[in-house]
PDB file of N, CA and C in Angstrom:
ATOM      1  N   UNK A  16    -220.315 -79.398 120.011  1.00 44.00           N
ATOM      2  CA  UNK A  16    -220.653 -78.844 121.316  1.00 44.00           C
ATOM      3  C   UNK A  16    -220.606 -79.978 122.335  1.00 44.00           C
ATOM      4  N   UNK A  17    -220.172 -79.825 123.320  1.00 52.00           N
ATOM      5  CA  UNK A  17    -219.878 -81.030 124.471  1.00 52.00           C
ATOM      6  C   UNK A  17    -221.141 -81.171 125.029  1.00 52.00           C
ATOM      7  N   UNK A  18    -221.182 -82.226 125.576  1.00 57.00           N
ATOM      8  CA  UNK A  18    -222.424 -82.531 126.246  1.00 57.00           C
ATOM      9  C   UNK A  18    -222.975 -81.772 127.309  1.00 57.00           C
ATOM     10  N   UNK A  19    -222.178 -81.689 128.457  1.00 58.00           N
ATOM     11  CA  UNK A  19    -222.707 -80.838 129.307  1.00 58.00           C
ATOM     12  C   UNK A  19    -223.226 -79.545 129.404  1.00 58.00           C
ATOM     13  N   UNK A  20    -222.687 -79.011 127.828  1.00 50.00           N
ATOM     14  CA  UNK A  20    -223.242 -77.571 127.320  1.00 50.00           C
ATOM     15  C   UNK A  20    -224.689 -77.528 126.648  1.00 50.00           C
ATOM     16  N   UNK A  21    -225.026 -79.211 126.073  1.00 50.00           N
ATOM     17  CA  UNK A  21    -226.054 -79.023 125.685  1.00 50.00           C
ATOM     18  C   UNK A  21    -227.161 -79.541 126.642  1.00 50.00           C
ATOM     19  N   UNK A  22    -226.994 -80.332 127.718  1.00 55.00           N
ATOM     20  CA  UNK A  22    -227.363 -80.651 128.915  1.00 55.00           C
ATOM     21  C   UNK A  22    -227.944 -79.516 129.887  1.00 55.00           C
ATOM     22  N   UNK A  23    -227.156 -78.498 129.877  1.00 57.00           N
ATOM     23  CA  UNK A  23    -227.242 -77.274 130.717  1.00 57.00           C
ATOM     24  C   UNK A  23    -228.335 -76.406 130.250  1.00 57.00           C
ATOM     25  N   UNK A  24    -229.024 -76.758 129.245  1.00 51.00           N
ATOM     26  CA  UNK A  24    -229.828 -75.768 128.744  1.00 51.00           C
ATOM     27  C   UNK A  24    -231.463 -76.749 129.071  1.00 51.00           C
ATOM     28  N   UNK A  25    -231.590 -77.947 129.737  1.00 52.00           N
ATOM     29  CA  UNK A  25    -232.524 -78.799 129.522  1.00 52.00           C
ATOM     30  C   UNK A  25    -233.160 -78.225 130.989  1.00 52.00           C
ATOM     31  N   UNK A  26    -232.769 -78.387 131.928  1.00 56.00           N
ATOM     32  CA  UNK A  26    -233.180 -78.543 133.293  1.00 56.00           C
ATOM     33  C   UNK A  26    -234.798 -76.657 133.203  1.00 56.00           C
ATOM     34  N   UNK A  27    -234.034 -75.572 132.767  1.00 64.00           N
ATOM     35  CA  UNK A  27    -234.895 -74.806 132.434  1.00 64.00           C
ATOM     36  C   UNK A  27    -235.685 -74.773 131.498  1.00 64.00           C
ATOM     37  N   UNK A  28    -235.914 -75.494 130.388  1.00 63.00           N
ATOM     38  CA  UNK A  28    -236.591 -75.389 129.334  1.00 63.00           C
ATOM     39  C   UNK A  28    -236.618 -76.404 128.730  1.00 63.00           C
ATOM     40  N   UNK A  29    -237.206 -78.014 129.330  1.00 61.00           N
ATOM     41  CA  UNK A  29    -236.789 -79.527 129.002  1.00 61.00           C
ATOM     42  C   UNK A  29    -237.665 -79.337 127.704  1.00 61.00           C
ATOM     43  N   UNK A  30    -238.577 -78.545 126.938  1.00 67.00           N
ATOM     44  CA  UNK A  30    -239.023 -78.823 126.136  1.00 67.00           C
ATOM     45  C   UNK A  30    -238.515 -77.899 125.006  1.00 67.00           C
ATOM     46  N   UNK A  31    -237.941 -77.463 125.278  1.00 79.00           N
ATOM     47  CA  UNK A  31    -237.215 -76.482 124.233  1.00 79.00           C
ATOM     48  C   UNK A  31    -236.450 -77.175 123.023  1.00 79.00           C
ATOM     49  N   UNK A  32    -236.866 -76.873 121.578  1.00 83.00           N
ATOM     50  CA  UNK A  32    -236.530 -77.815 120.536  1.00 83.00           C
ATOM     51  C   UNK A  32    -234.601 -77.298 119.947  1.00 83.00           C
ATOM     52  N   UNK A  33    -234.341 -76.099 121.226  1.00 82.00           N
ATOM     53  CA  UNK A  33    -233.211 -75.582 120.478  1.00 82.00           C
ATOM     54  C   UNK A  33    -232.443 -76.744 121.480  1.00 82.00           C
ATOM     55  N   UNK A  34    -232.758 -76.780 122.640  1.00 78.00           N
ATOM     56  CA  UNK A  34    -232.159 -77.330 123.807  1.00 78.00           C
ATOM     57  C   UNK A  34    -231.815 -79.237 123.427  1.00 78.00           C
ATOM     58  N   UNK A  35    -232.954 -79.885 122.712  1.00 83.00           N
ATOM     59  CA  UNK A  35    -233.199 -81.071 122.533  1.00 83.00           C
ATOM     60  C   UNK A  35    -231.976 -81.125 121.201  1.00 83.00           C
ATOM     61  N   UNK A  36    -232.348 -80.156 120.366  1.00 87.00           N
ATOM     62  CA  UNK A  36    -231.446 -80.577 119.653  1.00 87.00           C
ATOM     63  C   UNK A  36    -229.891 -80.420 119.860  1.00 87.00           C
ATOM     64  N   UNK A  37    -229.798 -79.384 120.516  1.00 86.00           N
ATOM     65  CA  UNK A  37    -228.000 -79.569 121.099  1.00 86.00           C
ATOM     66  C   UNK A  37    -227.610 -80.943 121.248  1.00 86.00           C
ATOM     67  N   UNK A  38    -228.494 -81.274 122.583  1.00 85.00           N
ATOM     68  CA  UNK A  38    -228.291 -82.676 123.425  1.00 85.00           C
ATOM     69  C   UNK A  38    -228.460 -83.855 121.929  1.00 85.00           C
ATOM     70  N   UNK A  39    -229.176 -84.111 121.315  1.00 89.00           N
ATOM     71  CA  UNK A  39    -229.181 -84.821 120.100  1.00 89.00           C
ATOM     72  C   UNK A  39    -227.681 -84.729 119.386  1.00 89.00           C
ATOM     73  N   UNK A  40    -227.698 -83.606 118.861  1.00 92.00           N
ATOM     74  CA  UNK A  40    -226.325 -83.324 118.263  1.00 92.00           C
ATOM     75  C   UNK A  40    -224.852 -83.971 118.664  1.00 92.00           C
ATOM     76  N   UNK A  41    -225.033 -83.757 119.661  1.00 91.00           N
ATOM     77  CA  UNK A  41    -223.717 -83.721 121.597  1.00 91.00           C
ATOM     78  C   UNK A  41    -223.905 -85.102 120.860  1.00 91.00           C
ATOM     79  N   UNK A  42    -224.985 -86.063 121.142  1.00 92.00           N
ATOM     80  CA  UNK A  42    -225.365 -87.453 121.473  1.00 92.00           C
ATOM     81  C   UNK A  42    -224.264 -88.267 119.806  1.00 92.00           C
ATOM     82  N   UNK A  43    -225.243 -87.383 118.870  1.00 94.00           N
ATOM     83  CA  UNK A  43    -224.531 -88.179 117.633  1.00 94.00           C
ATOM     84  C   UNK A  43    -223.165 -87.988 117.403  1.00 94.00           C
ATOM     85  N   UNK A  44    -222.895 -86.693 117.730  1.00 94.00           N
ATOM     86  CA  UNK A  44    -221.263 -86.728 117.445  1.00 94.00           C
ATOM     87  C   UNK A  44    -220.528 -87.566 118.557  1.00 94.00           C
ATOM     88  N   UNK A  45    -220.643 -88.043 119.465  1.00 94.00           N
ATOM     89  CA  UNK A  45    -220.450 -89.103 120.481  1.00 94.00           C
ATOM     90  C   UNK A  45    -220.368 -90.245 119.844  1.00 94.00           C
ATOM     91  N   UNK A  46    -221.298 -90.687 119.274  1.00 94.00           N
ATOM     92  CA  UNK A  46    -221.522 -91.909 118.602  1.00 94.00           C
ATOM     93  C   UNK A  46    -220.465 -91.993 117.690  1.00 94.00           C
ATOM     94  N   UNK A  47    -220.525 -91.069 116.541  1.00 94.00           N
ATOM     95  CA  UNK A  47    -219.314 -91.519 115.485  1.00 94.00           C
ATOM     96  C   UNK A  47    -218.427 -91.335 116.187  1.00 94.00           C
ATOM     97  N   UNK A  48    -218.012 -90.792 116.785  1.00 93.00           N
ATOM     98  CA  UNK A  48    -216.450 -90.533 117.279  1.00 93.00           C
ATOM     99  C   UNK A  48    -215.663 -91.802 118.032  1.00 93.00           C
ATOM    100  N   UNK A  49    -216.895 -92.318 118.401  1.00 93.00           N
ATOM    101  CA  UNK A  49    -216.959 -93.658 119.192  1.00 93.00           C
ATOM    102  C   UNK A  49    -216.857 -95.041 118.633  1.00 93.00           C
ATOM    103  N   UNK A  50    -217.657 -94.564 117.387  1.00 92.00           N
ATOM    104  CA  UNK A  50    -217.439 -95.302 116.273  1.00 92.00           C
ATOM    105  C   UNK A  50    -218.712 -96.823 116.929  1.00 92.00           C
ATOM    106  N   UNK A  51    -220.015 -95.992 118.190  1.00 93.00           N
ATOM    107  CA  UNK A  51    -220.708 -96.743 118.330  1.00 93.00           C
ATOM    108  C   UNK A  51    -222.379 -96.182 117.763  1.00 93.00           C
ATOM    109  N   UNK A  52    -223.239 -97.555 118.062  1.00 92.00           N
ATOM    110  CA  UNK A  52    -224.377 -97.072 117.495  1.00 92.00           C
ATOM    111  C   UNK A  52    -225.577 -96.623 118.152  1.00 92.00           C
ATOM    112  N   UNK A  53    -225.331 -96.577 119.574  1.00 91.00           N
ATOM    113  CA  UNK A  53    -226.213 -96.011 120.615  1.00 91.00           C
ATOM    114  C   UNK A  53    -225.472 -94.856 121.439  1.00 91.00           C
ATOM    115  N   UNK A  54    -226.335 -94.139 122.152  1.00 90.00           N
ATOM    116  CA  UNK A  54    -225.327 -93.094 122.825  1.00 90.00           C
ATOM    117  C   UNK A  54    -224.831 -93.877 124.018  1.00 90.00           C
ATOM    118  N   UNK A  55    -225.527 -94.542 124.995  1.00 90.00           N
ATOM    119  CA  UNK A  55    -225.210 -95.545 125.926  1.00 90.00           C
ATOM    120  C   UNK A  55    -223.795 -96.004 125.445  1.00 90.00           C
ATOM    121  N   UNK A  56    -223.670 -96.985 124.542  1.00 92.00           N
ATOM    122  CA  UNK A  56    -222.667 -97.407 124.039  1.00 92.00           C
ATOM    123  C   UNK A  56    -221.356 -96.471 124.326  1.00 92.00           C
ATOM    124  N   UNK A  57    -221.529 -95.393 123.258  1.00 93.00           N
ATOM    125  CA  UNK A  57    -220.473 -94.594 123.550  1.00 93.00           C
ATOM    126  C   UNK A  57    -220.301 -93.976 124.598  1.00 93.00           C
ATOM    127  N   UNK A  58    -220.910 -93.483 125.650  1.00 91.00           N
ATOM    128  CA  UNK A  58    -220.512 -93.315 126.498  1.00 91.00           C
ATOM    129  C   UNK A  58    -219.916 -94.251 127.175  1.00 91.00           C
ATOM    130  N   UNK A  59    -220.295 -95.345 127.451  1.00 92.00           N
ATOM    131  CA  UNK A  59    -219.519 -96.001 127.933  1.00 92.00           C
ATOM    132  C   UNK A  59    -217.975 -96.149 127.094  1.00 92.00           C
ATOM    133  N   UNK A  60    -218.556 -96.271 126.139  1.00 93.00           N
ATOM    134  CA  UNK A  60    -216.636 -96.754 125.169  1.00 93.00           C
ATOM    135  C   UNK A  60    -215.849 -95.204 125.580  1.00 93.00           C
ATOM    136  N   UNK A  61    -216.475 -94.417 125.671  1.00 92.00           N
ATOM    137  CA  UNK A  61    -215.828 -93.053 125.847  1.00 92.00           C
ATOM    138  C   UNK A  61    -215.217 -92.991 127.475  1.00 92.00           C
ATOM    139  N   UNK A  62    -216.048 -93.569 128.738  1.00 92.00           N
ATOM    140  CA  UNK A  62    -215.490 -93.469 129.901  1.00 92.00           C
ATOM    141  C   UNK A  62    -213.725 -94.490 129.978  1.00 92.00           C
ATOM    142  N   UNK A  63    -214.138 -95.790 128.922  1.00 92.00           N
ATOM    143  CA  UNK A  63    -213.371 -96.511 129.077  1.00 92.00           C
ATOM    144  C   UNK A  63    -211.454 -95.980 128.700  1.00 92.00           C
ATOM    145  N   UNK A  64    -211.847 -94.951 127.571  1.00 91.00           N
ATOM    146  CA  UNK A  64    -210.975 -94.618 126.557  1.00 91.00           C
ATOM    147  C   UNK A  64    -210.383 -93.387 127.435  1.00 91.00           C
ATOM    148  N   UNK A  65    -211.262 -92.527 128.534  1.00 91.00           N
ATOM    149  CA  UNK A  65    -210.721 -91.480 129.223  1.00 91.00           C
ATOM    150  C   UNK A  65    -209.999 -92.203 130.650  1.00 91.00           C
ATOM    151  N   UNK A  66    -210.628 -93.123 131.277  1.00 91.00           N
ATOM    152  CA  UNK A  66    -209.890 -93.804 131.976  1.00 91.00           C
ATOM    153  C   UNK A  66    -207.871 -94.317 131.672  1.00 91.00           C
ATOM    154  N   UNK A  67    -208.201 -95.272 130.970  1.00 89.00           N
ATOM    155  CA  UNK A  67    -206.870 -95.525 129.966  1.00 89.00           C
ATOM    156  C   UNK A  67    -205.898 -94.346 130.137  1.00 89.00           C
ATOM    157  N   UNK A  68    -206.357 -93.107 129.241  1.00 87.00           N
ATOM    158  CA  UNK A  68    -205.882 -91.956 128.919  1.00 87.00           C
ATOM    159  C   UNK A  68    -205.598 -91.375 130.589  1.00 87.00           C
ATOM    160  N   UNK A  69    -205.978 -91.256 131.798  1.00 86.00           N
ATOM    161  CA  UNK A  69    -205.480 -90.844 132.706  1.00 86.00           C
ATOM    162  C   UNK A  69    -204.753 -91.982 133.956  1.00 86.00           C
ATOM    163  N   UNK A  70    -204.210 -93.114 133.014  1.00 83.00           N
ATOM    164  CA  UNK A  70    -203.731 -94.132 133.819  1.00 83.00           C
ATOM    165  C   UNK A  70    -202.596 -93.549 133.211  1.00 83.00           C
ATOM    166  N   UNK A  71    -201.945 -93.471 131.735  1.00 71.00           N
ATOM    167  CA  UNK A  71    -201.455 -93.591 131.135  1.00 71.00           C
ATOM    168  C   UNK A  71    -200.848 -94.890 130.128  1.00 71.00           C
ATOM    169  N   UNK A  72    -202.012 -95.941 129.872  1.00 60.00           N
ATOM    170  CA  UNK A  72    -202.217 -96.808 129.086  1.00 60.00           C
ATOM    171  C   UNK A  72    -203.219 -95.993 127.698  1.00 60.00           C
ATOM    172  N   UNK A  73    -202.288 -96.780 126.728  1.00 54.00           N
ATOM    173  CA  UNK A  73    -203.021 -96.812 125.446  1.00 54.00           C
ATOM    174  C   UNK A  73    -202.255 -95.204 124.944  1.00 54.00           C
ATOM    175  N   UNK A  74    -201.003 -95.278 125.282  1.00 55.00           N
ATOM    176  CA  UNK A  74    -200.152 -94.163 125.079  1.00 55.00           C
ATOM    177  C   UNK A  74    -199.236 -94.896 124.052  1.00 55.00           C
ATOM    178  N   UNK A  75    -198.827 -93.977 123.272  1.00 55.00           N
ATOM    179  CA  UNK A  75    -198.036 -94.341 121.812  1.00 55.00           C
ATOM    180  C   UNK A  75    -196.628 -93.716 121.820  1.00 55.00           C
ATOM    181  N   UNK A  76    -195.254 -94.321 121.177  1.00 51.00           N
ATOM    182  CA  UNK A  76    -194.093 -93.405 121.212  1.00 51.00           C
ATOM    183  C   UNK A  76    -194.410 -91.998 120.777  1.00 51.00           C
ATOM    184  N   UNK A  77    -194.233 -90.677 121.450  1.00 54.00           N
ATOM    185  CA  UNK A  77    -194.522 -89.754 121.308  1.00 54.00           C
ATOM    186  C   UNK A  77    -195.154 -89.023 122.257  1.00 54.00           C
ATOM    187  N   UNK A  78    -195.682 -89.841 123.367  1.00 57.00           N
ATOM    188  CA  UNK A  78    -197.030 -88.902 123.755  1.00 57.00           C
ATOM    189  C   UNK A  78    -198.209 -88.886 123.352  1.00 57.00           C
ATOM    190  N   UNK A  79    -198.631 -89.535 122.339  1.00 60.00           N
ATOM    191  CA  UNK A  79    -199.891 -89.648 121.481  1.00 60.00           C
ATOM    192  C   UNK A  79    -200.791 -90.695 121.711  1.00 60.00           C
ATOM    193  N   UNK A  80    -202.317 -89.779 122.039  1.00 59.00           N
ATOM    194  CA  UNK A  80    -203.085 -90.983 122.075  1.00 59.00           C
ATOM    195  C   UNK A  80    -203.598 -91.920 121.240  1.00 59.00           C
ATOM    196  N   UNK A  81    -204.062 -93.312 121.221  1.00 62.00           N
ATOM    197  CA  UNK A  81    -204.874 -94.213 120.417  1.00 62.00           C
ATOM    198  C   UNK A  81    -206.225 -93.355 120.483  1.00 62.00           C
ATOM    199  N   UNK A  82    -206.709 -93.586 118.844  1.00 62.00           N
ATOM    200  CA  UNK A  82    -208.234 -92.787 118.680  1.00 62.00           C
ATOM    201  C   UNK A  82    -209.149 -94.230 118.720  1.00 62.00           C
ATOM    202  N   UNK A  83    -210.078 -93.999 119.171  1.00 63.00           N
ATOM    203  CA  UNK A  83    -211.252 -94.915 119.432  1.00 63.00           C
ATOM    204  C   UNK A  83    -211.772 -95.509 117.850  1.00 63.00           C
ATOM    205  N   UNK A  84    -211.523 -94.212 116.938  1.00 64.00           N
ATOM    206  CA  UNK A  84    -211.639 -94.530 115.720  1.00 64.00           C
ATOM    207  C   UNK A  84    -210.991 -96.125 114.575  1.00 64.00           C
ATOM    208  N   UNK A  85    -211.466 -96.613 114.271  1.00 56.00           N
ATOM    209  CA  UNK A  85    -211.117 -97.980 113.918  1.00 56.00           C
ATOM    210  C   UNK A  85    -211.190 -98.313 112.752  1.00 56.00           C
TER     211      UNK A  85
END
């Protein structure tokens, strides 16, 4: 689930344990994907990697992107 979907459910019900855990969830799958160990982290490694991706650096013969994965 993307972040902002699990984000969207906080502002009405910040204590809601269905809501916390989305945003948790969102947070960890961020992390591995990122292949970092804080969510901070990955977000940042994640802005860096979407940047790139709309310069068109870090593009491969094909059209294909580099995965953050390592």
């Amino acid at each position: 689930m993307p972040l902002r979907f699990a984000r969207n459910g906080l502002p009405r019900d910040p204590l809601s344990s269905l809501s916390y855990r989305r945003l948790d969830d969102a947070a960890y799958t961020l992390c591995v994907l990122m292949g970092q160990h804080n969510a901070a982290d990955a977000v940042a490694q994640a802005v860096i990697l979407l940047a790139r991706a709309s310069t068109g650096h870090g593009r491969r013969r094909g059209g294909r992107m580099r995965t953050a994965i390592r």
